Amino acid sequence: MDGRVALVTGANKGIGFATAQALLKLGMIVYVGSRDVERGRIAVDTLSSDGTAHLALLDMADENSMLATLAAIDAAHGRLDVLVNNAGIALDGASAVDAVPDVIRRTLDTNVHAPARLIQLAAPLLRKSSAGRVVNVSSGVGSLAFIADPHTPSMGKIYAYSLSKVALNGVTTLFADALRADRIKVNSASPGVVKTDLSHQMGRRLPTEGAEIIVRLATLDDDGPTGGFFDAAGPIAW
Ligand SMILES: NC(=O)c1ccc[n+]([C@@H]2O[C@H](COP(=O)([O-])OP(=O)(O)OC[C@H]3O[C@@H](n4cnc5c(N)ncnc54)[C@H](OP(=O)(O)O)[C@@H]3O)[C@@H](O)[C@H]2O)c1
């Protein structure tokens, strides 16, 4: 993995930070996405003891910041080997009947439309890699099989968040197909319930454990899968 170039969005904390750290330890050059310069600098300072980490001032709500990040990577390396679409939000716990339109819109913008747009913009650089890999960080609640099960508890059926991860899995499927001829692999990862700010520190898994499946999908070899949905135990139902 030495010298491979990776971009991890939302990497100033949580699962994204742990993913960036693991990729650095594999010898990759990692662009650490952060929408806030100070939070990003602190993360990069910490991560620099593990390898070559660069700050990517990247707000998923701002296409210009995506373009600037990709231009910097192009100028320095001429290619991108790994894109981890990790940045995400979970704004409330409202069910389908109570969800507020503005929350639904903001959640879909951040968790679906922005990562899809970033893949579109990064595609020319990913095509220049000999082993382009895209990992979309989804969730178990993005599984239609899981949310269709009447035994699934209501906290697994938060409307805006679940819908966004179901849709993100659609992004994975459609981009995997569109980029298959370029040998770019696109997969969804479910990290499990992880102790982070997003989960209100409720998960039992540590960010490093959540990052494991992301790292595995980011480092697939040429005969690895594309267009799949995986957690630490293997493929999971759509
Ligand atoms: N924790 C879990 O149990 C769990 C389970 C399944 C899936 N996931 C997924 O894992 C991913 C990481 O979540 P996490 O649990 O590590 O949460 P987290 O600790 O809250 O981290 C979320 C990251 O996303 C960033 N972010 C949010 N909106 C952004 C934007 N518009 N532009 C750029 N960055 C943005 C945050 O930046 P700021 O620090 O600036 O807010 C932060 O770096 C998410 O996609 C989440 O849905 C988490």
PDB file of C-alpha atoms and ligand atoms in Angstrom:
ATOM      1  CA  MET A   1       0.000   0.000   0.000  1.00  0.00           C
ATOM      2  CA  ASP A   2       3.094   2.219   0.180  1.00  0.00           C
ATOM      3  CA  GLY A   3       2.557   5.561  -1.500  1.00  0.00           C
ATOM      4  CA  ARG A   4      -1.084   5.015  -2.402  1.00  0.00           C
ATOM      5  CA  VAL A   5      -3.049   8.242  -2.166  1.00  0.00           C
ATOM      6  CA  ALA A   6      -6.248   8.269  -0.101  1.00  0.00           C
ATOM      7  CA  LEU A   7      -8.880  10.887   0.698  1.00  0.00           C
ATOM      8  CA  VAL A   8     -11.080  10.340   3.757  1.00  0.00           C
ATOM      9  CA  THR A   9     -13.972  12.779   4.264  1.00  0.00           C
ATOM     10  CA  GLY A  10     -14.965  13.793   7.794  1.00  0.00           C
ATOM     11  CA  ALA A  11     -11.694  12.461   9.146  1.00  0.00           C
ATOM     12  CA  ASN A  12     -11.113  14.944  11.968  1.00  0.00           C
ATOM     13  CA  LYS A  13     -12.780  12.562  14.444  1.00  0.00           C
ATOM     14  CA  GLY A  14     -14.667   9.329  14.924  1.00  0.00           C
ATOM     15  CA  ILE A  15     -14.623   6.524  12.378  1.00  0.00           C
ATOM     16  CA  GLY A  16     -13.096   8.769   9.708  1.00  0.00           C
ATOM     17  CA  PHE A  17     -10.130   9.601  11.938  1.00  0.00           C
ATOM     18  CA  ALA A  18      -9.609   5.912  12.763  1.00  0.00           C
ATOM     19  CA  THR A  19      -9.818   5.042   9.052  1.00  0.00           C
ATOM     20  CA  ALA A  20      -7.265   7.703   8.153  1.00  0.00           C
ATOM     21  CA  GLN A  21      -4.954   6.414  10.881  1.00  0.00           C
ATOM     22  CA  ALA A  22      -5.235   2.806   9.699  1.00  0.00           C
ATOM     23  CA  LEU A  23      -4.544   3.785   6.072  1.00  0.00           C
ATOM     24  CA  LEU A  24      -1.503   5.809   7.185  1.00  0.00           C
ATOM     25  CA  LYS A  25      -0.189   2.821   9.091  1.00  0.00           C
ATOM     26  CA  LEU A  26      -0.432   0.827   5.840  1.00  0.00           C
ATOM     27  CA  GLY A  27       1.885   3.375   4.227  1.00  0.00           C
ATOM     28  CA  MET A  28      -0.686   5.401   2.314  1.00  0.00           C
ATOM     29  CA  ILE A  29      -0.499   9.174   1.863  1.00  0.00           C
ATOM     30  CA  VAL A  30      -3.747  10.356   3.440  1.00  0.00           C
ATOM     31  CA  TYR A  31      -5.696  13.547   2.801  1.00  0.00           C
ATOM     32  CA  VAL A  32      -7.606  14.143   6.013  1.00  0.00           C
ATOM     33  CA  GLY A  33     -10.941  15.757   5.196  1.00  0.00           C
ATOM     34  CA  SER A  34     -12.246  18.326   7.655  1.00  0.00           C
ATOM     35  CA  ARG A  35     -14.718  21.151   7.164  1.00  0.00           C
ATOM     36  CA  ASP A  36     -13.186  23.079  10.063  1.00  0.00           C
ATOM     37  CA  VAL A  37      -9.598  24.232   9.762  1.00  0.00           C
ATOM     38  CA  GLU A  38      -8.754  24.036  13.472  1.00  0.00           C
ATOM     39  CA  ARG A  39     -10.291  20.596  14.023  1.00  0.00           C
ATOM     40  CA  GLY A  40      -8.546  19.457  10.864  1.00  0.00           C
ATOM     41  CA  ARG A  41      -5.151  20.792  11.915  1.00  0.00           C
ATOM     42  CA  ILE A  42      -5.376  19.103  15.302  1.00  0.00           C
ATOM     43  CA  ALA A  43      -6.255  15.781  13.626  1.00  0.00           C
ATOM     44  CA  VAL A  44      -3.440  16.085  11.081  1.00  0.00           C
ATOM     45  CA  ASP A  45      -0.936  16.954  13.826  1.00  0.00           C
ATOM     46  CA  THR A  46      -1.951  13.815  15.728  1.00  0.00           C
ATOM     47  CA  LEU A  47      -1.988  11.610  12.625  1.00  0.00           C
ATOM     48  CA  SER A  48       1.387  12.813  11.373  1.00  0.00           C
ATOM     49  CA  SER A  49       3.166  10.480  13.803  1.00  0.00           C
ATOM     50  CA  ASP A  50       1.671   7.582  11.770  1.00  0.00           C
ATOM     51  CA  GLY A  51       2.742   8.781   8.313  1.00  0.00           C
ATOM     52  CA  THR A  52       2.163  11.411   5.637  1.00  0.00           C
ATOM     53  CA  ALA A  53      -1.098  13.160   6.473  1.00  0.00           C
ATOM     54  CA  HIS A  54      -2.329  16.291   4.690  1.00  0.00           C
ATOM     55  CA  LEU A  55      -5.214  18.529   5.659  1.00  0.00           C
ATOM     56  CA  ALA A  56      -8.013  18.664   3.071  1.00  0.00           C
ATOM     57  CA  LEU A  57     -10.309  21.541   3.948  1.00  0.00           C
ATOM     58  CA  LEU A  58     -13.405  19.818   2.657  1.00  0.00           C
ATOM     59  CA  ASP A  59     -16.999  20.739   3.437  1.00  0.00           C
ATOM     60  CA  MET A  60     -19.402  18.315   1.803  1.00  0.00           C
ATOM     61  CA  ALA A  61     -21.887  21.181   1.462  1.00  0.00           C
ATOM     62  CA  ASP A  62     -19.427  23.159  -0.667  1.00  0.00           C
ATOM     63  CA  GLU A  63     -18.591  21.852  -4.134  1.00  0.00           C
ATOM     64  CA  ASN A  64     -15.767  24.385  -4.493  1.00  0.00           C
ATOM     65  CA  SER A  65     -13.993  22.801  -1.523  1.00  0.00           C
ATOM     66  CA  MET A  66     -14.294  19.408  -3.258  1.00  0.00           C
ATOM     67  CA  LEU A  67     -12.780  20.862  -6.434  1.00  0.00           C
ATOM     68  CA  ALA A  68      -9.950  22.555  -4.495  1.00  0.00           C
ATOM     69  CA  THR A  69      -9.130  19.323  -2.632  1.00  0.00           C
ATOM     70  CA  LEU A  70      -9.055  17.269  -5.824  1.00  0.00           C
ATOM     71  CA  ALA A  71      -6.971  19.917  -7.600  1.00  0.00           C
ATOM     72  CA  ALA A  72      -4.400  19.791  -4.778  1.00  0.00           C
ATOM     73  CA  ILE A  73      -4.258  15.987  -4.972  1.00  0.00           C
ATOM     74  CA  ASP A  74      -3.932  16.131  -8.768  1.00  0.00           C
ATOM     75  CA  ALA A  75      -1.105  18.661  -8.580  1.00  0.00           C
ATOM     76  CA  ALA A  76       0.811  16.618  -5.988  1.00  0.00           C
ATOM     77  CA  HIS A  77       0.170  13.062  -7.214  1.00  0.00           C
ATOM     78  CA  GLY A  78      -1.742  13.067 -10.507  1.00  0.00           C
ATOM     79  CA  ARG A  79      -4.087  10.359  -9.244  1.00  0.00           C
ATOM     80  CA  LEU A  80      -6.312   9.222  -6.380  1.00  0.00           C
ATOM     81  CA  ASP A  81      -6.238   5.576  -5.313  1.00  0.00           C
ATOM     82  CA  VAL A  82      -8.768   5.524  -2.460  1.00  0.00           C
ATOM     83  CA  LEU A  83     -11.809   7.670  -1.725  1.00  0.00           C
ATOM     84  CA  VAL A  84     -13.592   7.041   1.573  1.00  0.00           C
ATOM     85  CA  ASN A  85     -16.928   8.853   1.706  1.00  0.00           C
ATOM     86  CA  ASN A  86     -17.210   8.844   5.490  1.00  0.00           C
ATOM     87  CA  ALA A  87     -18.593  12.285   6.452  1.00  0.00           C
ATOM     88  CA  GLY A  88     -22.157  11.994   7.648  1.00  0.00           C
ATOM     89  CA  ILE A  89     -24.792  13.444   9.941  1.00  0.00           C
ATOM     90  CA  ALA A  90     -27.691  12.142  12.019  1.00  0.00           C
ATOM     91  CA  LEU A  91     -29.699  15.175  13.078  1.00  0.00           C
ATOM     92  CA  ASP A  92     -32.647  13.734  14.965  1.00  0.00           C
ATOM     93  CA  GLY A  93     -34.481  10.540  15.845  1.00  0.00           C
ATOM     94  CA  ALA A  94     -37.800  11.319  14.178  1.00  0.00           C
ATOM     95  CA  SER A  95     -39.814   8.499  12.636  1.00  0.00           C
ATOM     96  CA  ALA A  96     -41.350   8.580   9.142  1.00  0.00           C
ATOM     97  CA  VAL A  97     -44.529  10.285  10.336  1.00  0.00           C
ATOM     98  CA  ASP A  98     -42.740  12.955  12.381  1.00  0.00           C
ATOM     99  CA  ALA A  99     -39.686  13.768  10.256  1.00  0.00           C
ATOM    100  CA  VAL A 100     -39.241  17.461   9.426  1.00  0.00           C
ATOM    101  CA  PRO A 101     -38.712  18.299   5.726  1.00  0.00           C
ATOM    102  CA  ASP A 102     -35.671  20.513   6.369  1.00  0.00           C
ATOM    103  CA  VAL A 103     -33.947  17.762   8.355  1.00  0.00           C
ATOM    104  CA  ILE A 104     -34.705  15.229   5.621  1.00  0.00           C
ATOM    105  CA  ARG A 105     -33.305  17.577   2.963  1.00  0.00           C
ATOM    106  CA  ARG A 106     -30.118  18.411   4.890  1.00  0.00           C
ATOM    107  CA  THR A 107     -29.507  14.759   5.731  1.00  0.00           C
ATOM    108  CA  LEU A 108     -29.934  13.638   2.130  1.00  0.00           C
ATOM    109  CA  ASP A 109     -27.710  16.493   0.918  1.00  0.00           C
ATOM    110  CA  THR A 110     -24.853  15.552   3.279  1.00  0.00           C
ATOM    111  CA  ASN A 111     -25.173  11.765   3.327  1.00  0.00           C
ATOM    112  CA  VAL A 112     -26.220  11.064  -0.278  1.00  0.00           C
ATOM    113  CA  HIS A 113     -25.922  13.869  -2.826  1.00  0.00           C
ATOM    114  CA  ALA A 114     -22.551  15.172  -1.584  1.00  0.00           C
ATOM    115  CA  PRO A 115     -20.727  11.818  -1.584  1.00  0.00           C
ATOM    116  CA  ALA A 116     -22.214  11.008  -4.988  1.00  0.00           C
ATOM    117  CA  ARG A 117     -21.012  14.364  -6.345  1.00  0.00           C
ATOM    118  CA  LEU A 118     -17.565  13.777  -4.873  1.00  0.00           C
ATOM    119  CA  ILE A 119     -17.307  10.440  -6.687  1.00  0.00           C
ATOM    120  CA  GLN A 120     -18.293  12.162  -9.945  1.00  0.00           C
ATOM    121  CA  LEU A 121     -15.660  14.855  -9.469  1.00  0.00           C
ATOM    122  CA  ALA A 122     -12.983  12.373  -8.326  1.00  0.00           C
ATOM    123  CA  ALA A 123     -13.615   9.882 -11.145  1.00  0.00           C
ATOM    124  CA  PRO A 124     -10.977  11.348 -13.511  1.00  0.00           C
ATOM    125  CA  LEU A 125      -8.320  11.037 -10.770  1.00  0.00           C
ATOM    126  CA  LEU A 126      -9.523   7.565  -9.710  1.00  0.00           C
ATOM    127  CA  ARG A 127      -9.245   6.433 -13.347  1.00  0.00           C
ATOM    128  CA  LYS A 128      -5.553   7.361 -13.247  1.00  0.00           C
ATOM    129  CA  SER A 129      -5.010   4.872 -10.406  1.00  0.00           C
ATOM    130  CA  SER A 130      -4.117   1.273 -11.175  1.00  0.00           C
ATOM    131  CA  ALA A 131      -6.449   0.170  -8.343  1.00  0.00           C
ATOM    132  CA  GLY A 132      -9.119   2.803  -7.664  1.00  0.00           C
ATOM    133  CA  ARG A 133     -11.287   2.044  -4.649  1.00  0.00           C
ATOM    134  CA  VAL A 134     -14.313   3.930  -3.313  1.00  0.00           C
ATOM    135  CA  VAL A 135     -15.864   3.106   0.057  1.00  0.00           C
ATOM    136  CA  ASN A 136     -19.181   4.675   1.002  1.00  0.00           C
ATOM    137  CA  VAL A 137     -19.697   4.523   4.756  1.00  0.00           C
ATOM    138  CA  SER A 138     -23.262   3.316   5.072  1.00  0.00           C
ATOM    139  CA  SER A 139     -24.989   1.715   8.050  1.00  0.00           C
ATOM    140  CA  GLY A 140     -26.975  -1.323   9.075  1.00  0.00           C
ATOM    141  CA  VAL A 141     -30.032   0.954   9.024  1.00  0.00           C
ATOM    142  CA  GLY A 142     -29.402   1.403   5.297  1.00  0.00           C
ATOM    143  CA  SER A 143     -30.454  -2.222   4.814  1.00  0.00           C
ATOM    144  CA  LEU A 144     -34.022  -2.437   3.491  1.00  0.00           C
ATOM    145  CA  ALA A 145     -34.157  -5.988   4.861  1.00  0.00           C
ATOM    146  CA  PHE A 146     -33.337  -4.630   8.341  1.00  0.00           C
ATOM    147  CA  ILE A 147     -35.819  -1.741   8.343  1.00  0.00           C
ATOM    148  CA  ALA A 148     -38.572  -3.854   6.744  1.00  0.00           C
ATOM    149  CA  ASP A 149     -38.369  -6.306   9.656  1.00  0.00           C
ATOM    150  CA  PRO A 150     -41.201  -5.470  12.098  1.00  0.00           C
ATOM    151  CA  HIS A 151     -38.982  -6.732  14.941  1.00  0.00           C
ATOM    152  CA  THR A 152     -36.355  -4.055  14.268  1.00  0.00           C
ATOM    153  CA  PRO A 153     -36.578  -1.501  17.114  1.00  0.00           C
ATOM    154  CA  SER A 154     -37.724   2.044  16.265  1.00  0.00           C
ATOM    155  CA  MET A 155     -34.233   3.472  16.862  1.00  0.00           C
ATOM    156  CA  GLY A 156     -33.215   1.493  13.773  1.00  0.00           C
ATOM    157  CA  LYS A 157     -35.855   3.319  11.743  1.00  0.00           C
ATOM    158  CA  ILE A 158     -34.933   7.001  12.098  1.00  0.00           C
ATOM    159  CA  TYR A 159     -36.501   8.360   8.932  1.00  0.00           C
ATOM    160  CA  ALA A 160     -34.023  10.881   7.511  1.00  0.00           C
ATOM    161  CA  TYR A 161     -30.902   8.934   8.520  1.00  0.00           C
ATOM    162  CA  SER A 162     -32.135   5.481   7.438  1.00  0.00           C
ATOM    163  CA  LEU A 163     -33.437   6.846   4.165  1.00  0.00           C
ATOM    164  CA  SER A 164     -30.087   8.516   3.508  1.00  0.00           C
ATOM    165  CA  LYS A 165     -28.160   5.281   4.019  1.00  0.00           C
ATOM    166  CA  VAL A 166     -30.609   3.268   1.878  1.00  0.00           C
ATOM    167  CA  ALA A 167     -30.059   5.883  -0.840  1.00  0.00           C
ATOM    168  CA  LEU A 168     -26.285   5.839  -0.304  1.00  0.00           C
ATOM    169  CA  ASN A 169     -26.381   2.103  -0.987  1.00  0.00           C
ATOM    170  CA  GLY A 170     -28.119   2.977  -4.252  1.00  0.00           C
ATOM    171  CA  VAL A 171     -25.254   5.360  -5.006  1.00  0.00           C
ATOM    172  CA  THR A 172     -22.826   2.499  -4.386  1.00  0.00           C
ATOM    173  CA  THR A 173     -24.686   0.158  -6.742  1.00  0.00           C
ATOM    174  CA  LEU A 174     -25.025   2.657  -9.580  1.00  0.00           C
ATOM    175  CA  PHE A 175     -21.448   3.969  -9.378  1.00  0.00           C
ATOM    176  CA  ALA A 176     -20.044   0.441  -9.111  1.00  0.00           C
ATOM    177  CA  ASP A 177     -21.773  -0.343 -12.374  1.00  0.00           C
ATOM    178  CA  ALA A 178     -20.759   2.919 -14.049  1.00  0.00           C
ATOM    179  CA  LEU A 179     -17.085   2.542 -13.035  1.00  0.00           C
ATOM    180  CA  ARG A 180     -16.761  -1.221 -13.555  1.00  0.00           C
ATOM    181  CA  ALA A 181     -15.143  -0.815 -16.972  1.00  0.00           C
ATOM    182  CA  ASP A 182     -12.495   1.405 -15.337  1.00  0.00           C
ATOM    183  CA  ARG A 183     -11.780  -1.363 -12.802  1.00  0.00           C
ATOM    184  CA  ILE A 184     -12.717   1.034  -9.981  1.00  0.00           C
ATOM    185  CA  LYS A 185     -14.383  -0.842  -7.126  1.00  0.00           C
ATOM    186  CA  VAL A 186     -17.212   0.866  -5.232  1.00  0.00           C
ATOM    187  CA  ASN A 187     -18.619  -0.712  -2.077  1.00  0.00           C
ATOM    188  CA  SER A 188     -20.708   0.189   0.971  1.00  0.00           C
ATOM    189  CA  ALA A 189     -19.401  -0.462   4.486  1.00  0.00           C
ATOM    190  CA  SER A 190     -21.463  -0.865   7.632  1.00  0.00           C
ATOM    191  CA  PRO A 191     -19.196  -0.149  10.623  1.00  0.00           C
ATOM    192  CA  GLY A 192     -21.641  -1.398  13.264  1.00  0.00           C
ATOM    193  CA  VAL A 193     -22.794   0.686  16.210  1.00  0.00           C
ATOM    194  CA  VAL A 194     -19.695   2.664  17.122  1.00  0.00           C
ATOM    195  CA  LYS A 195     -18.974   4.883  20.097  1.00  0.00           C
ATOM    196  CA  THR A 196     -18.753   8.339  18.455  1.00  0.00           C
ATOM    197  CA  ASP A 197     -20.433  11.739  18.685  1.00  0.00           C
ATOM    198  CA  LEU A 198     -22.891  10.709  15.969  1.00  0.00           C
ATOM    199  CA  SER A 199     -24.134   7.769  18.059  1.00  0.00           C
ATOM    200  CA  HIS A 200     -24.061   9.925  21.232  1.00  0.00           C
ATOM    201  CA  GLN A 201     -21.205   7.671  22.406  1.00  0.00           C
ATOM    202  CA  MET A 202     -23.677   4.785  22.666  1.00  0.00           C
ATOM    203  CA  GLY A 203     -22.034   2.115  20.564  1.00  0.00           C
ATOM    204  CA  ARG A 204     -20.095  -0.795  21.984  1.00  0.00           C
ATOM    205  CA  ARG A 205     -17.553  -0.784  19.170  1.00  0.00           C
ATOM    206  CA  LEU A 206     -14.565   1.550  19.105  1.00  0.00           C
ATOM    207  CA  PRO A 207     -13.894   3.737  16.050  1.00  0.00           C
ATOM    208  CA  THR A 208     -10.857   1.576  15.254  1.00  0.00           C
ATOM    209  CA  GLU A 209     -13.148  -1.482  15.136  1.00  0.00           C
ATOM    210  CA  GLY A 210     -15.704   0.344  12.981  1.00  0.00           C
ATOM    211  CA  ALA A 211     -12.922   1.349  10.599  1.00  0.00           C
ATOM    212  CA  GLU A 212     -11.801  -2.247   9.964  1.00  0.00           C
ATOM    213  CA  ILE A 213     -14.350  -3.083   7.256  1.00  0.00           C
ATOM    214  CA  ILE A 214     -13.783   0.317   5.614  1.00  0.00           C
ATOM    215  CA  VAL A 215     -10.043  -0.335   5.429  1.00  0.00           C
ATOM    216  CA  ARG A 216     -10.634  -3.845   4.074  1.00  0.00           C
ATOM    217  CA  LEU A 217     -12.796  -2.471   1.253  1.00  0.00           C
ATOM    218  CA  ALA A 218     -10.320   0.365   0.591  1.00  0.00           C
ATOM    219  CA  THR A 219      -7.518  -2.153   0.089  1.00  0.00           C
ATOM    220  CA  LEU A 220      -9.302  -4.824  -1.981  1.00  0.00           C
ATOM    221  CA  ASP A 221      -7.131  -6.567  -4.509  1.00  0.00           C
ATOM    222  CA  ASP A 222      -8.057  -6.824  -8.172  1.00  0.00           C
ATOM    223  CA  ASP A 223     -10.309  -9.850  -7.798  1.00  0.00           C
ATOM    224  CA  GLY A 224     -12.219  -8.329  -4.862  1.00  0.00           C
ATOM    225  CA  PRO A 225     -15.936  -7.489  -5.069  1.00  0.00           C
ATOM    226  CA  THR A 226     -17.562  -4.324  -6.333  1.00  0.00           C
ATOM    227  CA  GLY A 227     -21.109  -3.043  -5.821  1.00  0.00           C
ATOM    228  CA  GLY A 228     -21.499  -4.846  -2.484  1.00  0.00           C
ATOM    229  CA  PHE A 229     -22.577  -4.038   1.073  1.00  0.00           C
ATOM    230  CA  PHE A 230     -20.398  -5.437   3.852  1.00  0.00           C
ATOM    231  CA  ASP A 231     -19.910  -5.389   7.588  1.00  0.00           C
ATOM    232  CA  ALA A 232     -17.089  -6.956   9.587  1.00  0.00           C
ATOM    233  CA  ALA A 233     -18.656 -10.428   9.211  1.00  0.00           C
ATOM    234  CA  GLY A 234     -19.060 -10.261   5.415  1.00  0.00           C
ATOM    235  CA  PRO A 235     -21.798  -9.393   2.873  1.00  0.00           C
ATOM    236  CA  ILE A 236     -25.079  -8.112   4.313  1.00  0.00           C
ATOM    237  CA  ALA A 237     -28.561  -7.936   2.814  1.00  0.00           C
ATOM    238  CA  TRP A 238     -29.587  -4.815   0.922  1.00  0.00           C
TER     239      TRP A 238
HETATM  240  N1  LIG B   1     -21.231   5.792  14.940  1.00  0.00           N
HETATM  241  C1  LIG B   1     -21.993   4.828  14.478  1.00  0.00           C
HETATM  242  O1  LIG B   1     -22.549   4.015  15.243  1.00  0.00           O
HETATM  243  C2  LIG B   1     -22.198   4.662  12.991  1.00  0.00           C
HETATM  244  C3  LIG B   1     -22.899   3.522  12.542  1.00  0.00           C
HETATM  245  C4  LIG B   1     -23.089   3.345  11.177  1.00  0.00           C
HETATM  246  C5  LIG B   1     -22.586   4.276  10.285  1.00  0.00           C
HETATM  247  N2  LIG B   1     -21.928   5.385  10.730  1.00  0.00           N
HETATM  248  C6  LIG B   1     -21.429   6.344   9.736  1.00  0.00           C
HETATM  249  O2  LIG B   1     -20.044   6.545   9.928  1.00  0.00           O
HETATM  250  C7  LIG B   1     -19.674   7.828   9.398  1.00  0.00           C
HETATM  251  C8  LIG B   1     -18.825   8.553  10.427  1.00  0.00           C
HETATM  252  O3  LIG B   1     -19.622   8.807  11.564  1.00  0.00           O
HETATM  253  P1  LIG B   1     -19.058   8.829  13.047  1.00  0.00           P
HETATM  254  O4  LIG B   1     -19.876   7.884  13.829  1.00  0.00           O
HETATM  255  O5  LIG B   1     -17.572   8.708  13.046  1.00  0.00           O
HETATM  256  O6  LIG B   1     -19.525  10.293  13.475  1.00  0.00           O
HETATM  257  P2  LIG B   1     -18.751  11.582  14.005  1.00  0.00           P
HETATM  258  O7  LIG B   1     -17.731  11.227  15.017  1.00  0.00           O
HETATM  259  O8  LIG B   1     -19.845  12.531  14.349  1.00  0.00           O
HETATM  260  O9  LIG B   1     -17.983  12.088  12.697  1.00  0.00           O
HETATM  261  C9  LIG B   1     -18.668  12.597  11.591  1.00  0.00           C
HETATM  262  C10 LIG B   1     -17.668  13.304  10.722  1.00  0.00           C
HETATM  263  O10 LIG B   1     -18.362  13.814   9.562  1.00  0.00           O
HETATM  264  C11 LIG B   1     -18.028  15.192   9.453  1.00  0.00           C
HETATM  265  N3  LIG B   1     -19.031  15.946   8.720  1.00  0.00           N
HETATM  266  C12 LIG B   1     -20.348  16.072   8.960  1.00  0.00           C
HETATM  267  N4  LIG B   1     -20.908  16.894   8.055  1.00  0.00           N
HETATM  268  C13 LIG B   1     -19.908  17.290   7.231  1.00  0.00           C
HETATM  269  C14 LIG B   1     -19.835  18.141   6.108  1.00  0.00           C
HETATM  270  N5  LIG B   1     -20.904  18.800   5.625  1.00  0.00           N
HETATM  271  N6  LIG B   1     -18.642  18.301   5.487  1.00  0.00           N
HETATM  272  C15 LIG B   1     -17.554  17.675   5.949  1.00  0.00           C
HETATM  273  N7  LIG B   1     -17.545  16.872   7.018  1.00  0.00           N
HETATM  274  C16 LIG B   1     -18.714  16.686   7.651  1.00  0.00           C
HETATM  275  C17 LIG B   1     -17.855  15.674  10.873  1.00  0.00           C
HETATM  276  O11 LIG B   1     -17.185  16.910  10.907  1.00  0.00           O
HETATM  277  P3  LIG B   1     -17.360  17.956  12.155  1.00  0.00           P
HETATM  278  O12 LIG B   1     -16.464  17.452  13.256  1.00  0.00           O
HETATM  279  O13 LIG B   1     -16.937  19.245  11.571  1.00  0.00           O
HETATM  280  O14 LIG B   1     -18.819  17.921  12.547  1.00  0.00           O
HETATM  281  C18 LIG B   1     -17.033  14.517  11.415  1.00  0.00           C
HETATM  282  O15 LIG B   1     -15.703  14.642  11.021  1.00  0.00           O
HETATM  283  C19 LIG B   1     -21.004   8.537   9.070  1.00  0.00           C
HETATM  284  O16 LIG B   1     -21.251   8.453   7.684  1.00  0.00           O
HETATM  285  C20 LIG B   1     -22.035   7.732   9.836  1.00  0.00           C
HETATM  286  O17 LIG B   1     -23.315   7.808   9.264  1.00  0.00           O
HETATM  287  C21 LIG B   1     -21.721   5.590  12.064  1.00  0.00           C
END
